Coordinates of C-alpha atoms in Angstrom, one line a residue:
M255 CA 0.2 -0.3 0.1
S256 CA 1.6 3.4 -1.0
I257 CA -0.2 7.1 -0.6
S258 CA 1.3 9.2 -2.9
S259 CA 1.3 12.2 -5.0
N260 CA 0.4 11.0 -8.8
R261 CA 1.2 7.1 -8.7
I262 CA 1.3 4.0 -7.3
S263 CA 3.9 2.9 -6.0
S264 CA 3.3 -0.6 -3.9
S265 CA 7.1 -0.8 -2.9
Q266 CA 7.5 2.3 -1.3
P267 CA 7.4 2.5 2.7
A268 CA 5.1 4.4 4.9
I269 CA 6.5 7.7 6.2
N270 CA 6.2 9.7 9.5
Q271 CA 4.1 6.4 10.8
T272 CA 3.4 6.9 14.2
S273 CA 1.3 4.9 17.1
T274 CA -0.7 6.4 19.3
N275 CA -3.0 5.1 22.0
K276 CA -5.8 7.0 20.5
A277 CA -7.3 4.1 18.3
S278 CA -10.2 5.7 16.4
T279 CA -7.3 8.6 15.6
R280 CA -4.5 6.4 14.2
S281 CA -3.0 7.9 11.2
V282 CA -0.8 6.7 8.7
G283 CA 2.2 8.6 7.1
S284 CA 2.5 12.0 5.5
L285 CA 0.8 12.9 2.4
S286 CA 2.5 15.2 -0.6
N287 CA -0.3 17.2 -3.0
Y288 CA 0.5 16.4 -6.7
A289 CA 3.5 19.3 -7.9
T290 CA 3.1 21.2 -4.6
S291 CA 4.9 21.2 -1.3
T292 CA 1.8 21.1 1.3
P293 CA 2.9 19.2 4.5
A294 CA 1.8 15.6 4.3
K295 CA -2.2 14.6 4.9
Q296 CA -3.8 12.8 8.0
I297 CA -6.3 10.4 7.3
S298 CA -8.5 8.4 10.1
V299 CA -10.8 5.6 10.6
G300 CA -13.8 6.0 9.7
E301 CA -12.5 9.5 7.6
V302 CA -14.8 10.0 4.5
I303 CA -12.8 11.2 1.8
K304 CA -14.0 12.0 -1.8
G305 CA -12.3 11.7 -5.8
E306 CA -12.1 9.9 -8.6
V307 CA -11.5 6.6 -9.4
T308 CA -8.6 6.6 -11.2
D309 CA -7.7 2.6 -11.3
L310 CA -9.9 -0.9 -10.4
R311 CA -8.2 -4.0 -10.4
N312 CA -8.9 -7.2 -8.9
N313 CA -9.7 -5.4 -5.0
E314 CA -7.4 -2.5 -5.4
V315 CA -8.8 0.6 -6.1
T316 CA -6.8 3.9 -6.6
V317 CA -8.7 7.3 -5.9
T318 CA -7.7 10.8 -6.5
L319 CA -9.3 13.6 -4.4
E320 CA -10.0 16.8 -5.4
D321 CA -6.7 18.1 -3.7
N322 CA -5.0 15.8 -6.4
T323 CA -4.0 13.2 -3.5
V324 CA -3.3 9.9 -4.3
V325 CA -4.7 7.1 -2.6
T326 CA -4.3 3.7 -3.0
G327 CA -6.0 0.9 -1.2
H328 CA -8.3 -2.5 -0.6
L329 CA -11.7 -2.5 -1.6
E330 CA -14.0 -4.4 0.3
N331 CA -16.7 -3.5 -1.8
G332 CA -16.9 -2.1 -5.6
E333 CA -19.6 -3.9 -7.9
Q334 CA -21.0 -0.6 -8.8
L335 CA -17.8 1.4 -9.6
A336 CA -16.3 2.0 -12.5
I337 CA -13.0 3.8 -13.7
G338 CA -13.9 7.2 -13.8
D339 CA -16.8 7.4 -11.6
M340 CA -16.7 10.5 -8.7
A341 CA -17.3 8.4 -5.4
A342 CA -17.3 8.8 -1.7
F343 CA -15.2 6.1 0.8
R344 CA -15.0 5.4 4.5
I345 CA -11.7 4.7 5.8
K346 CA -12.3 1.8 7.4
D347 CA -9.0 0.3 8.5
I348 CA -5.6 1.4 8.8
S349 CA -2.4 -1.5 9.4
I350 CA 1.0 -2.2 8.7
N351 CA -0.9 -4.0 5.7
G352 CA -2.5 -1.2 4.6
I353 CA -5.8 0.5 3.5
V354 CA -9.3 -0.7 3.7
L355 CA -12.0 1.4 2.1
E356 CA -15.1 1.0 1.8
A357 CA -17.4 2.2 -0.9
L358 CA -20.4 4.3 0.0
P359 CA -23.8 3.3 -1.6
K360 CA -24.4 5.7 -4.2
S361 CA -28.1 6.3 -5.5
Q362 CA -29.0 3.8 -9.2
A363 CA -29.8 7.1 -10.8
L364 CA -25.9 8.7 -9.9
I365 CA -24.6 5.7 -11.1
E366 CA -26.4 5.8 -14.2
N367 CA -25.8 8.9 -15.1
S368 CA -22.1 8.6 -14.1
T369 CA -21.8 6.0 -16.9
I370 CA -23.5 7.5 -19.5
T371 CA -21.2 10.8 -19.0
K372 CA -18.0 8.2 -19.5
A373 CA -20.3 6.6 -22.6
L374 CA -20.8 9.4 -24.9
E375 CA -17.2 11.2 -23.5
E376 CA -15.7 7.7 -25.0
A377 CA -17.3 7.6 -28.0
G378 CA -16.7 10.9 -28.4
L379 CA -20.2 12.8 -29.2
P380 CA -21.9 15.5 -27.8
K381 CA -23.8 15.1 -24.0
N382 CA -26.6 16.7 -25.0
D383 CA -29.9 15.8 -24.3
K384 CA -30.6 13.1 -27.1
N385 CA -27.7 11.2 -26.6
R386 CA -27.9 10.6 -23.4
L387 CA -31.4 9.4 -23.6
I388 CA -29.9 7.0 -26.5
V389 CA -27.3 5.4 -24.1
H390 CA -29.6 5.3 -21.3
E391 CA -32.3 3.2 -23.7
L392 CA -29.6 1.3 -24.6
M393 CA -28.5 1.0 -21.1
K394 CA -32.3 0.0 -20.4
Q395 CA -32.3 -2.6 -23.3
G396 CA -29.0 -4.2 -22.2
M397 CA -27.0 -3.5 -25.2
P398 CA -23.9 -2.4 -26.1
I399 CA -23.2 1.6 -25.2
N400 CA -20.2 2.0 -27.5
K401 CA -20.4 4.9 -30.2
Q402 CA -21.2 2.6 -33.2
S403 CA -24.4 1.4 -31.4
I404 CA -25.3 4.9 -30.1
Q405 CA -24.8 6.3 -33.6
S406 CA -27.0 3.8 -35.6
I407 CA -29.7 4.5 -33.5
L408 CA -28.8 8.6 -33.5
I409 CA -29.0 8.2 -37.5
Q410 CA -32.0 6.7 -37.5
S411 CA -33.7 8.8 -35.3
Y412 CA -33.3 11.6 -37.8
T413 CA -34.5 9.5 -40.7
H414 CA -37.9 8.8 -38.1
K415 CA -38.5 12.3 -36.5
T416 CA -42.2 10.7 -35.6
L417 CA -40.4 7.7 -33.3
D418 CA -39.8 7.7 -29.9
I419 CA -35.8 7.0 -29.0
S420 CA -37.4 3.7 -26.9
T421 CA -38.7 2.5 -30.2
I422 CA -35.7 2.8 -31.9
V423 CA -34.0 1.0 -29.8
L424 CA -36.4 -1.7 -28.7
M425 CA -36.5 -2.6 -32.6
A426 CA -32.5 -2.5 -32.8
K427 CA -32.4 -5.1 -30.1
H428 CA -34.2 -7.3 -31.9
H429 CA -33.4 -6.7 -35.5
I430 CA -36.7 -5.8 -36.4
S431 CA -36.8 -3.9 -39.8
M432 CA -37.8 -0.6 -40.2
E433 CA -39.8 -1.3 -43.9
N434 CA -43.2 -1.2 -43.8
G435 CA -43.8 1.2 -40.8
A436 CA -42.8 -1.2 -38.7
G437 CA -41.7 1.3 -36.2
E438 CA -45.1 3.0 -35.8
Q439 CA -46.6 -0.1 -35.6
L440 CA -44.3 -0.9 -32.8
Q441 CA -45.2 2.6 -31.5
N442 CA -49.0 1.9 -31.5
H443 CA -48.3 -1.5 -30.1
I444 CA -46.6 0.5 -26.7
N445 CA -49.3 3.2 -26.9
N446 CA -51.9 0.5 -27.0
T447 CA -53.1 2.7 -30.3
H448 CA -53.3 -0.4 -32.6
S449 CA -56.3 -1.2 -33.3
M450 CA -57.6 -2.0 -36.7
I451 CA -61.0 -0.8 -36.1
P452 CA -60.8 2.3 -36.7
E453 CA -59.0 2.0 -40.3
I454 CA -61.4 -0.7 -41.4
K455 CA -64.6 1.5 -40.5
Q456 CA -62.4 4.5 -42.1
L457 CA -61.7 2.8 -45.1
A458 CA -65.5 0.7 -45.4
E459 CA -66.7 4.2 -45.6
L460 CA -64.3 5.8 -47.8
V461 CA -65.0 3.2 -50.8
T462 CA -69.0 3.4 -50.4
D463 CA -68.7 7.2 -50.2
F464 CA -66.7 6.6 -53.4
F465 CA -69.4 5.0 -55.2
E466 CA -72.0 7.6 -53.8
E467 CA -70.2 11.2 -54.8
Q468 CA -68.0 10.0 -57.9
L469 CA -69.6 7.3 -59.7
P470 CA -72.2 9.8 -61.1
F471 CA -69.5 11.9 -63.0
F472 CA -68.9 8.2 -64.4
S473 CA -70.0 7.0 -67.7
T474 CA -72.5 4.0 -67.1
E475 CA -69.9 1.5 -68.9
Q476 CA -67.1 3.1 -66.8
T477 CA -69.5 2.3 -63.4
V478 CA -70.3 -0.8 -64.0
L479 CA -66.8 -2.1 -65.5
L480 CA -65.5 -0.8 -61.7
G481 CA -68.7 -2.2 -59.9
K482 CA -67.7 -5.3 -61.4
E483 CA -63.9 -5.5 -60.5
M484 CA -65.3 -4.2 -56.7
L485 CA -67.7 -6.9 -56.2
Q486 CA -64.6 -9.4 -58.0
I487 CA -62.1 -8.5 -55.2
V488 CA -64.7 -9.2 -52.4
L489 CA -66.4 -12.0 -53.9
S490 CA -63.8 -13.6 -55.1
N491 CA -64.4 -17.6 -55.3
E492 CA -67.9 -17.0 -53.8
S493 CA -71.1 -18.8 -55.4
P494 CA -74.4 -18.2 -53.8
N495 CA -75.7 -20.0 -50.9
F496 CA -79.6 -19.8 -49.9
H497 CA -79.4 -20.7 -46.9
A498 CA -77.5 -23.9 -46.4
Q499 CA -76.7 -23.3 -42.9
K500 CA -79.2 -24.9 -40.6
T501 CA -81.5 -22.0 -38.6
P502 CA -81.5 -22.4 -35.5
D503 CA -85.1 -23.6 -33.3
L504 CA -86.7 -23.2 -30.7
S505 CA -84.4 -26.0 -28.8
F506 CA -82.9 -23.0 -26.2
L507 CA -86.9 -23.0 -24.5
S508 CA -87.3 -25.0 -21.6
I509 CA -90.5 -27.2 -21.7
S510 CA -92.8 -25.3 -19.8
Q511 CA -91.6 -22.4 -22.4
R512 CA -92.8 -24.2 -25.6
E513 CA -96.1 -25.1 -23.6
E514 CA -96.7 -21.6 -22.6
L515 CA -95.9 -20.2 -26.3
T516 CA -98.0 -23.2 -27.4
E517 CA -101.0 -22.3 -25.8
L518 CA -100.6 -18.4 -26.5
L519 CA -100.7 -19.4 -30.5
E520 CA -103.4 -22.1 -30.3
S521 CA -105.7 -19.1 -29.4
F522 CA -105.2 -17.8 -32.8
S523 CA -103.9 -20.4 -35.4
L524 CA -102.2 -23.2 -35.1
D525 CA -102.3 -26.7 -36.8
E526 CA -101.5 -29.9 -35.1
I527 CA -98.1 -30.2 -37.3
Q528 CA -97.2 -26.5 -35.9
K529 CA -98.1 -27.7 -32.5
N530 CA -96.0 -30.4 -32.2
D531 CA -92.9 -28.9 -33.9
V532 CA -93.5 -26.0 -31.4
L533 CA -94.1 -27.9 -28.5
N534 CA -90.6 -30.7 -28.8
G535 CA -88.8 -27.4 -30.1
S536 CA -88.2 -28.7 -33.7
I537 CA -89.5 -25.0 -35.6
S538 CA -87.0 -23.1 -37.0
L539 CA -86.3 -19.9 -35.0
R540 CA -87.7 -18.2 -38.7
D541 CA -90.9 -20.1 -38.7
A542 CA -91.7 -19.7 -34.7
K543 CA -90.8 -15.7 -35.8
N544 CA -92.9 -15.7 -38.3
L545 CA -95.6 -17.8 -36.8
I546 CA -95.9 -15.8 -34.0
L547 CA -96.3 -12.0 -36.9
L548 CA -98.8 -13.9 -38.5
N549 CA -101.1 -14.4 -35.2
M550 CA -100.2 -10.8 -34.0
E551 CA -101.4 -9.7 -36.9
S552 CA -104.5 -12.0 -36.0
A553 CA -104.8 -9.9 -33.1
K554 CA -104.8 -6.6 -34.0
E555 CA -107.5 -7.6 -36.4
L556 CA -109.1 -8.5 -33.4
D557 CA -108.7 -5.8 -31.6
F558 CA -109.6 -3.0 -34.4
Q559 CA -112.6 -5.1 -34.7
K560 CA -113.6 -5.2 -30.8
Q561 CA -113.3 -1.3 -30.8
E562 CA -115.5 -1.3 -33.9
E563 CA -117.9 -2.6 -31.9
L564 CA -117.9 -1.0 -28.7
R565 CA -117.7 1.9 -31.1
N566 CA -120.8 1.3 -32.5
S567 CA -122.4 0.0 -30.2
I568 CA -122.0 3.6 -28.0
I569 CA -122.8 5.3 -30.8
E570 CA -125.9 3.6 -31.2
E571 CA -127.1 4.1 -27.8
A572 CA -126.9 7.2 -28.5
E573 CA -129.2 7.8 -30.9
H574 CA -131.6 5.7 -29.3
S575 CA -131.4 7.9 -26.3
N576 CA -131.7 11.0 -28.5
V577 CA -128.1 12.3 -27.4
P578 CA -125.0 13.5 -28.6
V579 CA -122.1 11.2 -28.8
D580 CA -119.5 12.3 -26.0
E581 CA -116.0 12.3 -28.3
A582 CA -114.4 12.3 -25.2
V583 CA -115.9 9.6 -23.3
L584 CA -115.6 7.3 -26.7
E585 CA -112.0 7.2 -27.3
Q586 CA -111.6 6.6 -23.0
E587 CA -114.0 4.0 -23.4
L588 CA -112.1 2.6 -26.3
S589 CA -108.8 3.3 -25.0
S590 CA -109.8 1.2 -22.2
L591 CA -110.9 -1.9 -23.6
P592 CA -108.3 -4.7 -23.3
K593 CA -106.1 -5.3 -25.7
T594 CA -105.0 -8.7 -27.3
I595 CA -102.2 -7.6 -29.0
D596 CA -100.6 -7.3 -25.1
L597 CA -101.1 -10.8 -24.9
F598 CA -97.2 -10.9 -27.1
D599 CA -96.3 -8.8 -24.9
S600 CA -94.5 -11.7 -23.0
P601 CA -91.0 -12.6 -21.9
I602 CA -91.3 -15.5 -24.3
V603 CA -91.8 -13.9 -27.4
K604 CA -89.2 -11.3 -26.4
S605 CA -86.8 -14.1 -26.0
I606 CA -87.5 -15.4 -29.7
F607 CA -87.2 -11.8 -31.6
E608 CA -84.2 -10.9 -29.6
S609 CA -82.9 -14.1 -30.6
Y610 CA -83.8 -14.1 -34.1
H611 CA -82.3 -10.6 -34.3
N612 CA -78.8 -12.4 -33.0
Y613 CA -79.3 -14.8 -35.3
Q614 CA -79.8 -12.4 -38.5
L615 CA -77.1 -10.2 -37.1
D616 CA -74.7 -13.0 -37.5
Q617 CA -75.9 -14.1 -40.9
N618 CA -75.5 -10.2 -42.2
E619 CA -79.6 -10.9 -43.0
L620 CA -80.9 -7.7 -44.5
A621 CA -83.8 -6.9 -42.1
A622 CA -80.8 -7.1 -39.6
F623 CA -79.4 -3.7 -41.4
L624 CA -82.2 -2.2 -43.7
Q625 CA -85.7 -0.6 -42.4
P626 CA -88.8 -2.0 -43.8
E627 CA -88.9 0.9 -46.8
E628 CA -84.9 0.5 -47.8
I629 CA -85.8 -3.9 -48.4
K630 CA -88.8 -2.5 -50.4
K631 CA -87.0 0.0 -52.3
L632 CA -83.6 -2.5 -52.7
G633 CA -86.6 -5.2 -54.0
E634 CA -87.7 -2.5 -56.4
L635 CA -84.1 -1.7 -57.5
L636 CA -83.3 -5.4 -58.2
E637 CA -86.8 -6.3 -60.4
N638 CA -85.5 -6.4 -63.6
F639 CA -82.1 -8.0 -62.3
P640 CA -82.2 -11.8 -63.7
I641 CA -82.2 -13.3 -60.1
S642 CA -84.2 -16.4 -59.4
P643 CA -87.7 -16.2 -57.9
T644 CA -86.2 -17.8 -54.4
L645 CA -83.9 -15.0 -54.1
K646 CA -86.3 -12.3 -54.7
E647 CA -88.8 -13.5 -52.3
L648 CA -85.8 -13.4 -49.3
I649 CA -84.8 -10.0 -50.2
S650 CA -88.7 -9.1 -49.9
S651 CA -88.5 -10.3 -46.7
G652 CA -85.4 -9.5 -45.5
D653 CA -84.4 -12.9 -44.5
A654 CA -81.8 -12.8 -47.4
S655 CA -78.0 -12.4 -46.8
V656 CA -76.2 -9.0 -47.6
K657 CA -73.3 -12.3 -49.1
E658 CA -76.2 -14.0 -51.0
V659 CA -77.0 -11.0 -52.8
L660 CA -74.0 -9.5 -53.5
T661 CA -72.1 -13.5 -54.8
T662 CA -75.4 -13.4 -57.3
L663 CA -74.5 -9.8 -58.3
K664 CA -71.5 -10.2 -59.3
N665 CA -72.8 -13.7 -61.0
V666 CA -75.6 -11.3 -63.2
L667 CA -74.0 -8.5 -64.1
S668 CA -73.1 -9.0 -67.4
F669 CA -77.0 -10.0 -68.3
T670 CA -77.7 -6.9 -67.0
P671 CA -78.9 -3.6 -68.4
A672 CA -76.3 -1.4 -67.8
N673 CA -78.6 1.6 -66.8
E674 CA -80.1 -0.7 -64.0
T675 CA -76.7 -1.6 -62.6
K676 CA -75.3 2.3 -62.5
E677 CA -78.7 3.2 -60.5
L678 CA -78.2 -0.1 -58.6
F679 CA -74.2 1.1 -57.6
H680 CA -75.6 5.0 -56.7
S681 CA -78.0 4.3 -54.7
K682 CA -78.1 4.3 -50.7
E683 CA -79.1 0.4 -50.2
F684 CA -76.5 -0.5 -52.1
L685 CA -73.9 1.2 -50.7
K686 CA -74.9 0.1 -47.1
I687 CA -75.5 -3.1 -47.7
F688 CA -71.7 -2.8 -49.6
Q689 CA -70.5 -1.0 -46.4
T690 CA -72.4 -3.9 -44.1
F691 CA -71.2 -6.6 -46.2
L692 CA -66.7 -4.6 -46.2
L693 CA -67.3 -4.8 -42.5
S694 CA -68.1 -8.1 -41.7
E695 CA -65.5 -9.4 -44.3
W696 CA -62.3 -7.9 -42.0
T697 CA -64.1 -8.1 -39.0
L698 CA -64.5 -11.7 -36.9
T699 CA -67.3 -12.7 -35.1
P700 CA -67.6 -15.2 -32.0
K701 CA -68.4 -17.6 -33.9
D702 CA -65.6 -17.4 -35.9
L703 CA -63.0 -18.1 -33.5
K704 CA -64.5 -21.4 -32.8
D705 CA -63.4 -22.0 -37.1
P706 CA -59.9 -22.9 -37.9
Q707 CA -60.2 -22.9 -41.3
K708 CA -61.9 -19.1 -41.2
M709 CA -59.0 -18.2 -38.7
N710 CA -56.4 -19.4 -41.1
S711 CA -57.5 -18.0 -44.2
F712 CA -58.9 -14.6 -42.3
Y713 CA -55.7 -12.3 -42.5
D714 CA -54.4 -13.2 -45.5
K715 CA -57.7 -13.4 -47.5
M716 CA -57.9 -9.5 -45.6
Y717 CA -54.5 -8.5 -46.8
Q718 CA -54.7 -9.7 -50.8
Q719 CA -58.4 -8.0 -50.8
L720 CA -56.2 -5.0 -49.4
E721 CA -53.3 -4.8 -52.2
H722 CA -56.4 -4.9 -55.0
L723 CA -58.5 -2.0 -53.6
S724 CA -55.1 0.0 -53.7
K725 CA -54.9 -1.2 -57.1
L726 CA -58.0 0.5 -57.9
N727 CA -57.0 4.5 -56.5
L728 CA -60.4 4.4 -54.2
G729 CA -60.7 7.9 -52.2
R730 CA -56.9 8.1 -52.9
G731 CA -55.3 10.4 -49.8
S732 CA -57.6 9.4 -46.9
G733 CA -58.1 5.9 -48.1
E734 CA -54.5 4.9 -49.5
T735 CA -53.3 6.3 -45.7
A736 CA -56.2 3.7 -44.0
S737 CA -55.4 0.7 -46.2
N738 CA -51.2 1.3 -46.2
S739 CA -51.7 1.7 -42.2
L740 CA -53.8 -1.6 -42.4
K741 CA -51.5 -3.9 -44.6
Q742 CA -48.7 -2.4 -42.2
N743 CA -50.6 -3.4 -39.0
L744 CA -51.1 -7.2 -40.5
L745 CA -47.3 -7.1 -41.4
F746 CA -46.1 -6.0 -38.1
T747 CA -48.2 -9.1 -37.3
Q748 CA -46.6 -11.4 -38.3
T749 CA -43.3 -10.2 -37.3
L750 CA -44.4 -9.8 -34.1
N751 CA -45.1 -13.5 -33.7
D752 CA -41.1 -14.1 -34.4
I753 CA -40.8 -12.4 -30.5
F754 CA -44.1 -14.0 -29.1
T755 CA -47.1 -15.4 -29.9
Y756 CA -49.7 -12.4 -30.4
I757 CA -53.1 -12.4 -32.4
P758 CA -54.8 -9.5 -33.0
L759 CA -58.7 -10.1 -32.3
P760 CA -60.8 -7.2 -34.7
L761 CA -64.6 -8.8 -33.8
R762 CA -67.9 -7.8 -34.9
L763 CA -69.9 -8.0 -31.6
K764 CA -73.9 -7.4 -31.3
E765 CA -74.0 -3.7 -32.5
Q766 CA -70.0 -3.0 -31.5
L767 CA -66.9 -3.3 -33.4
T768 CA -64.4 -3.6 -31.3
Q769 CA -60.6 -5.3 -31.5
A770 CA -59.4 -8.0 -28.9
D771 CA -55.6 -9.2 -28.5
L772 CA -54.8 -12.8 -27.9
Y773 CA -50.8 -12.9 -26.0
V774 CA -49.3 -16.3 -25.3
Y775 CA -47.1 -16.3 -22.5
T776 CA -46.3 -19.9 -23.5
K777 CA -43.5 -20.4 -25.1
K778 CA -44.2 -21.8 -28.5
K779 CA -41.4 -25.0 -27.9
D780 CA -43.3 -25.3 -24.5
L781 CA -46.4 -25.4 -26.6
A782 CA -45.6 -27.6 -28.8
A783 CA -44.4 -29.9 -26.4
N784 CA -47.5 -29.9 -24.0
S785 CA -50.8 -28.2 -25.0
S786 CA -52.1 -28.5 -22.0
N787 CA -50.1 -26.2 -20.0
L788 CA -50.7 -22.5 -21.7
S789 CA -51.0 -19.5 -20.1
V790 CA -52.6 -16.3 -22.5
L791 CA -53.8 -12.6 -21.9
L792 CA -57.1 -11.6 -23.6
H793 CA -57.3 -8.0 -23.6
L794 CA -60.4 -6.3 -24.5
D795 CA -61.5 -2.4 -24.9
M796 CA -65.0 -2.5 -24.8
E797 CA -67.7 0.4 -25.2
F798 CA -69.4 0.1 -21.9
L799 CA -67.5 -2.3 -19.8
G800 CA -64.3 0.0 -20.9
S801 CA -60.8 -2.4 -20.8
L802 CA -60.6 -5.7 -20.0
D803 CA -57.5 -8.0 -19.2
I804 CA -58.5 -11.7 -18.6
H805 CA -55.4 -14.2 -17.9
L806 CA -56.2 -17.5 -18.5
T807 CA -53.9 -20.2 -17.1
L808 CA -54.3 -24.2 -18.1
N809 CA -53.2 -27.0 -16.5
N810 CA -54.7 -30.3 -18.0
N811 CA -58.2 -30.0 -17.0
R812 CA -57.6 -26.9 -14.5
I813 CA -58.2 -23.5 -15.4
N814 CA -57.3 -20.6 -13.6
A815 CA -59.0 -16.8 -14.8
K816 CA -58.1 -13.6 -13.1
F817 CA -60.1 -10.8 -14.4
Y818 CA -58.7 -7.2 -14.2
S819 CA -61.0 -4.4 -14.9
E820 CA -60.9 -0.8 -14.9
E821 CA -64.8 0.2 -13.3
E822 CA -65.7 -1.4 -10.1
N823 CA -69.5 -1.8 -12.3
T824 CA -67.7 -4.1 -14.9
K825 CA -66.1 -6.3 -11.7
Q826 CA -69.6 -6.3 -10.7
L827 CA -71.2 -7.0 -13.7
L828 CA -68.7 -10.0 -14.2
L829 CA -69.4 -11.6 -11.2
N830 CA -72.9 -11.5 -12.0
N831 CA -72.3 -13.9 -14.5
I832 CA -69.5 -16.1 -13.8
A833 CA -71.7 -19.0 -12.4
D834 CA -72.7 -19.6 -15.8
L835 CA -69.4 -19.7 -17.2
E836 CA -68.2 -22.3 -14.5
H837 CA -71.3 -23.8 -15.1
N838 CA -70.7 -24.4 -18.6
L839 CA -66.7 -25.1 -18.3
N840 CA -67.9 -28.1 -15.4
E841 CA -70.1 -29.6 -18.4
K842 CA -67.3 -30.0 -20.7
G843 CA -64.7 -31.2 -17.7
Y844 CA -62.7 -28.6 -16.5
L845 CA -62.7 -27.3 -13.1
F846 CA -62.5 -23.6 -13.2
Q847 CA -61.5 -21.0 -10.3
S848 CA -61.7 -17.0 -11.2
E849 CA -60.6 -14.2 -9.3
F850 CA -61.5 -10.3 -10.2
S851 CA -59.6 -6.9 -9.3
I852 CA -59.2 -3.2 -10.2
Q853 CA -56.6 -2.9 -12.9
E854 CA -54.6 0.2 -12.4
K855 CA -52.8 -0.1 -16.2
S856 CA -53.6 -2.1 -18.7
V857 CA -51.1 -4.3 -20.7
D858 CA -47.1 -3.4 -21.6
I859 CA -46.2 -5.8 -24.6
V860 CA -42.6 -4.2 -24.1
K861 CA -42.0 -5.8 -19.9
D862 CA -45.0 -8.7 -20.5
F863 CA -43.9 -10.3 -23.8
M864 CA -41.3 -8.7 -25.6
E865 CA -39.4 -8.5 -22.4
Q866 CA -40.3 -12.1 -21.4
G867 CA -37.4 -14.6 -20.1
V868 CA -34.7 -11.2 -20.6
K869 CA -32.6 -10.6 -17.4
S870 CA -32.1 -7.4 -16.2
T871 CA -28.5 -6.3 -16.9
S872 CA -26.5 -4.6 -13.9
L873 CA -25.1 -1.1 -14.6
K874 CA -21.3 -3.0 -13.5
R875 CA -21.0 -4.6 -17.0
Y876 CA -20.7 -1.3 -19.1
T877 CA -17.8 -0.9 -17.5
F878 CA -16.4 -3.0 -20.0
D879 CA -18.1 -1.3 -22.6
I880 CA -16.3 1.7 -21.8
R881 CA -12.6 0.6 -21.1
A882 CA -12.6 -1.0 -24.2

């Protein structure tokens, strides 16, 4: 050990060493200052010294104090120290064997700040705020902080001015190319603004707006040609399919409910076959709805007859008594007359109508989106089209699906007068069903999620449709932006799946479009080895429920669900209905447990997934970057 003016000299003996009875003030040698002849400095046990670490090897540290005095000693705890650090030390012991120094702890921020400063000095770069932020983000991601790394991020930050430094660093860490707007897409994911729904809505509106605003200026031939191209793009390889799917029946009603419905309908018109079909639940939902509507018309006619009979009776009685008819009394008597139609204001009838409406929404049937007068107008527009009587009847009743109508149109346009085709394409009824179809093509229903074939083709099909629509130059400007943004979103989904399993789910729920995001915690190789152990997170942003995260863990036949909601009302709603979910899962052989919490923050794509399994990097490792 030595205390010298400007260098380490391990062989130099201590000078003026004295002994004293006061152990706490024991001092060693005399100190001289660099380039001066200042009297020797005394140090004692317990004293705190401050200076710059000028050498650090093994357990020996050399510290240059503010007055240029150099102190070398044995260091007990220097894990966070690096050459160039300004640090404080306590003299822990002084003996014939040397000085023992204890490094006093520094705040993490102070250590990081010192490391950032040294990194920029070594790189020969200005110590401005932007460069400091770059080094900070590189350190945060455990990446090298040498000159090449810093300059690479700096150059990209000038090229991609709208991106945060943290996003650029994350892209570099995972070797993600900046092509196809990937940087913007990652930043959108980080900020939770990556939903496809806004662009899907915007693009569907822009396409139909183009038809409405621009087609009047096109020739008839141009209009027909463009309409054909458009239908061909969104309906490639489709053929008419007149309700091949079986309509649901009434089996969802209990036996007592079906008996009550039978009793109601028997009061009007119900033959034996219909009665048996209702009782055993085999009658289709559509036929049941039509049967109820038919009987409701009978009830209205019966009510009208009763009112007319009462009206005539009151008038005859007044004439017989030779007194004038009091109109107020007459109306009061008529309004107080019991109405037969009220018999249909029952929970069972409401349940059937609601189920049928949901079915029509799910099947994209005309009646779910068009008003009766719009359905009538559409039928008139298609009157001279070479369409089968079966489809015309379905259109008139509103029971035809949008897909059936558009697919048939695609196939018959070549045989239809051009002027009538142009009139159809410019009608609000056609534009409404075409926009509805685009939204249905680019979104998924809960039922679709159960269909592997649908899920496998959904994203590729959407991308190809967007590619073809882009070539038509529809909407230009904002339309092109929305289309490109959607395509970039789809491409970036593939990129993310190289890092972790992620599936965006643009959902079409009952009268609501929203996006769900499915994140899989389980690593792909572990999932391939054992699919009975799975950990996933489903993130939903609902119009009325707010943000909702559902963390599901599957272990053989055990499912653990943790629900995180923003609102207490949402939490209570889930609690009130969780028993139904538990019952259904138990029926399928699963043991189900659930927990409910109010969440403070939503899913963090970076911390929860992109950094999954990555160990934090100690600041100590950056000593080697700088010294190199």
